[in-house]
Amino acid sequence: MSRPQYAGNGGNGMPDKNTIEMLIDQALSMMDRSYIPYSNFAVGAALLCEDGSVYTGCNIENAAFTPTICAERTAFFKAVSEGKTSFKAIAIAGGADRIPDAMTSPCGVCRQVMMEFCDPADFYVIMAAGRKSCRVLSLQELLPLGFGPGNMKIRPLGHES
Ligand code: THU
């Protein structure tokens, strides 16, 4: 499997309002699946693929702590393992006691995983505060000067030609 060279279109691919709301709803409902005995902080994610399919994820914690995986990476790894290679956006919802009352922004490790598979200028991170409000930023805004496959002149997954 080869890796990414981005077929980005200069950042005009931000999902429309209905799509954003649909992704937020899925991220919010995934918070119920979070396995969070240690932090009690639930996170749900919904990842929109270029072909319109959506892969969801939740955070899954571990007694040894470091094996814990974030909701965003769960969604990415589910999608990639099913053969998806092109992505448009991810919605994230989170909160203590499973109450999504404030915005959750992705951790550095998850941003780096996004960098592996997405065009930083044309992949959007939707950070929801419940259904009330959200903030949408490109990966480039969240991870300026990020290091990715392009820096190694490696072609991204799904863009090998
Ligand atoms: N977490 C996520 O799942 N995504 C984020 O964007 C931030 C943090 C999880 C990891 C851990 O299970 C809990 O939230 C507290 O850090």
Short mmCIF file of C-alpha atoms and ligand atoms in Angstrom, two decimals:
data_model
loop_
_atom_site.label_atom_id
_atom_site.label_comp_id
_atom_site.label_asym_id
_atom_site.label_seq_id
_atom_site.Cartn_x
_atom_site.Cartn_y
_atom_site.Cartn_z
CA MET A 1 0.00 0.00 0.00
CA SER A 2 1.56 3.31 -0.98
CA ARG A 3 1.11 6.53 0.88
CA PRO A 4 -0.38 9.97 0.26
CA GLN A 5 0.24 12.73 -2.23
CA TYR A 6 -2.59 15.12 -1.63
CA ALA A 7 -5.10 15.83 -4.33
CA GLY A 8 -6.14 18.95 -2.43
CA ASN A 9 -8.25 21.61 -4.08
CA GLY A 10 -6.98 24.57 -2.15
CA GLY A 11 -9.31 24.46 0.77
CA ASN A 12 -12.73 24.84 -0.85
CA GLY A 13 -14.00 21.49 0.32
CA MET A 14 -15.47 22.50 3.66
CA PRO A 15 -18.61 20.39 4.23
CA ASP A 16 -21.97 22.17 4.12
CA LYS A 17 -24.10 22.90 7.18
CA ASN A 18 -26.24 19.76 6.89
CA THR A 19 -23.20 17.54 6.60
CA ILE A 20 -21.56 19.24 9.57
CA GLU A 21 -24.71 18.71 11.66
CA MET A 22 -24.95 15.05 10.63
CA LEU A 23 -21.31 14.47 11.62
CA ILE A 24 -21.77 16.24 14.96
CA ASP A 25 -24.83 14.08 15.73
CA GLN A 26 -22.81 10.94 15.06
CA ALA A 27 -19.86 12.17 17.15
CA LEU A 28 -22.21 13.00 20.02
CA SER A 29 -23.86 9.59 19.96
CA MET A 30 -20.47 7.85 19.91
CA MET A 31 -19.73 9.38 23.33
CA ASP A 32 -22.07 6.72 24.76
CA ARG A 33 -19.63 4.04 23.57
CA SER A 34 -16.53 5.60 25.17
CA TYR A 35 -14.74 3.25 27.57
CA ILE A 36 -13.55 5.73 30.19
CA PRO A 37 -13.12 4.17 33.66
CA TYR A 38 -9.99 6.27 34.34
CA SER A 39 -10.65 9.77 33.05
CA ASN A 40 -14.45 9.82 32.92
CA PHE A 41 -13.96 12.04 29.86
CA ALA A 42 -15.90 10.76 26.85
CA VAL A 43 -15.01 11.64 23.27
CA GLY A 44 -16.83 10.66 20.10
CA ALA A 45 -15.73 11.24 16.51
CA ALA A 46 -17.26 10.92 13.06
CA LEU A 47 -14.92 10.86 10.06
CA LEU A 48 -16.28 11.75 6.61
CA CYS A 49 -14.56 9.97 3.72
CA GLU A 50 -14.27 11.43 0.23
CA ASP A 51 -16.77 8.82 -1.03
CA GLY A 52 -19.38 10.03 1.46
CA SER A 53 -19.08 7.15 3.90
CA VAL A 54 -18.69 7.91 7.61
CA TYR A 55 -16.56 6.01 10.14
CA THR A 56 -17.13 6.67 13.81
CA GLY A 57 -14.94 6.23 16.87
CA CYS A 58 -14.81 6.65 20.62
CA ASN A 59 -11.97 6.79 23.13
CA ILE A 60 -11.00 3.46 24.68
CA GLU A 61 -8.92 3.62 27.85
CA ASN A 62 -6.68 1.04 29.48
CA ALA A 63 -5.53 0.21 33.02
CA ALA A 64 -1.93 0.56 31.80
CA PHE A 65 -2.85 4.08 30.56
CA THR A 66 -0.55 4.36 27.52
CA PRO A 67 -2.53 1.89 25.35
CA THR A 68 -5.47 4.32 25.52
CA ILE A 69 -6.65 5.42 22.11
CA CYS A 70 -8.49 8.61 21.27
CA ALA A 71 -11.81 8.73 19.46
CA GLU A 72 -10.28 10.38 16.40
CA ARG A 73 -7.66 7.67 15.90
CA THR A 74 -10.23 4.93 16.44
CA ALA A 75 -12.25 6.43 13.58
CA PHE A 76 -9.22 6.82 11.30
CA PHE A 77 -7.92 3.32 11.93
CA LYS A 78 -11.34 1.78 11.38
CA ALA A 79 -11.61 3.61 8.06
CA VAL A 80 -8.08 2.89 6.83
CA SER A 81 -8.39 -0.77 7.81
CA GLU A 82 -11.52 -0.96 5.65
CA GLY A 83 -9.64 0.44 2.66
CA LYS A 84 -10.63 4.12 2.89
CA THR A 85 -7.83 6.46 1.91
CA SER A 86 -9.34 9.89 1.22
CA PHE A 87 -10.95 12.04 3.86
CA LYS A 88 -12.84 15.33 3.99
CA ALA A 89 -13.61 16.14 7.61
CA ILE A 90 -13.92 14.85 11.16
CA ALA A 91 -16.36 15.96 13.87
CA ILE A 92 -15.36 15.67 17.52
CA ALA A 93 -17.54 15.92 20.62
CA GLY A 94 -16.44 15.35 24.18
CA GLY A 95 -16.91 16.08 27.82
CA ALA A 96 -16.58 14.91 31.40
CA ASP A 97 -19.41 12.72 32.72
CA ARG A 98 -20.41 12.21 29.05
CA ILE A 99 -21.78 15.76 28.93
CA PRO A 100 -20.58 17.55 25.78
CA ASP A 101 -20.76 21.07 27.17
CA ALA A 102 -17.47 22.43 25.80
CA MET A 103 -15.37 22.11 22.68
CA THR A 104 -12.82 19.28 22.54
CA SER A 105 -9.84 19.88 20.31
CA PRO A 106 -7.75 16.95 19.02
CA CYS A 107 -4.53 15.99 20.77
CA GLY A 108 -1.17 16.29 19.06
CA VAL A 109 -0.92 12.58 18.29
CA CYS A 110 -4.30 12.60 16.55
CA ARG A 111 -3.32 15.71 14.55
CA GLN A 112 -0.22 13.85 13.37
CA VAL A 113 -2.32 10.84 12.31
CA MET A 114 -4.58 13.21 10.34
CA MET A 115 -1.44 14.65 8.71
CA GLU A 116 -0.56 11.18 7.42
CA PHE A 117 -3.79 10.71 5.51
CA CYS A 118 -5.21 14.17 4.78
CA ASP A 119 -4.48 17.31 2.82
CA PRO A 120 -3.80 19.81 5.62
CA ALA A 121 -5.27 22.66 3.56
CA ASP A 122 -8.42 20.77 2.69
CA PHE A 123 -9.28 18.59 5.67
CA TYR A 124 -11.61 20.10 8.26
CA VAL A 125 -11.82 19.47 11.98
CA ILE A 126 -15.26 20.23 13.40
CA MET A 127 -15.10 20.80 17.15
CA ALA A 128 -18.57 20.74 18.61
CA ALA A 129 -19.83 22.10 21.90
CA GLY A 130 -22.91 19.91 22.05
CA ARG A 131 -25.47 20.81 19.38
CA LYS A 132 -25.26 24.50 20.29
CA SER A 133 -22.13 25.59 18.51
CA CYS A 134 -19.02 24.39 16.78
CA ARG A 135 -15.73 25.65 15.46
CA VAL A 136 -14.33 24.42 12.15
CA LEU A 137 -10.60 24.69 11.41
CA SER A 138 -8.46 23.17 8.70
CA LEU A 139 -5.77 20.71 9.72
CA GLN A 140 -3.25 23.29 8.51
CA GLU A 141 -4.57 25.75 11.09
CA LEU A 142 -4.39 23.12 13.83
CA LEU A 143 -0.95 21.80 12.85
CA PRO A 144 1.02 24.56 11.14
CA LEU A 145 4.15 23.38 9.32
CA GLY A 146 3.24 19.80 10.18
CA PHE A 147 5.54 17.02 9.07
CA GLY A 148 3.92 14.51 6.76
CA PRO A 149 4.44 12.10 3.88
CA GLY A 150 4.98 15.05 1.53
CA ASN A 151 8.11 16.04 3.45
CA MET A 152 9.53 12.61 2.69
CA LYS A 153 8.38 12.82 -0.93
CA ILE A 154 6.22 9.81 -0.29
CA ARG A 155 2.91 9.65 -2.08
CA PRO A 156 -0.07 9.42 0.23
CA LEU A 157 -2.32 6.43 0.50
CA GLY A 158 -4.87 6.40 -2.28
CA HIS A 159 -3.03 8.97 -4.43
CA GLU A 160 -0.36 6.78 -5.92
CA SER A 161 -0.76 7.76 -9.60
N1 THU B 1 -9.23 12.09 24.15
C1 THU B 1 -9.77 11.81 22.93
O1 THU B 1 -10.33 10.73 22.71
N2 THU B 1 -9.68 12.74 21.96
C2 THU B 1 -9.18 14.00 22.14
O2 THU B 1 -9.20 14.79 21.22
C3 THU B 1 -8.66 14.40 23.46
C4 THU B 1 -8.52 13.30 24.45
C5 THU B 1 -9.41 11.10 25.22
C6 THU B 1 -8.20 10.37 25.67
C7 THU B 1 -8.58 9.98 27.08
O3 THU B 1 -9.33 8.77 27.04
C8 THU B 1 -9.49 11.09 27.54
O4 THU B 1 -9.92 11.75 26.37
C9 THU B 1 -8.84 12.07 28.50
O5 THU B 1 -7.66 12.55 27.95
#
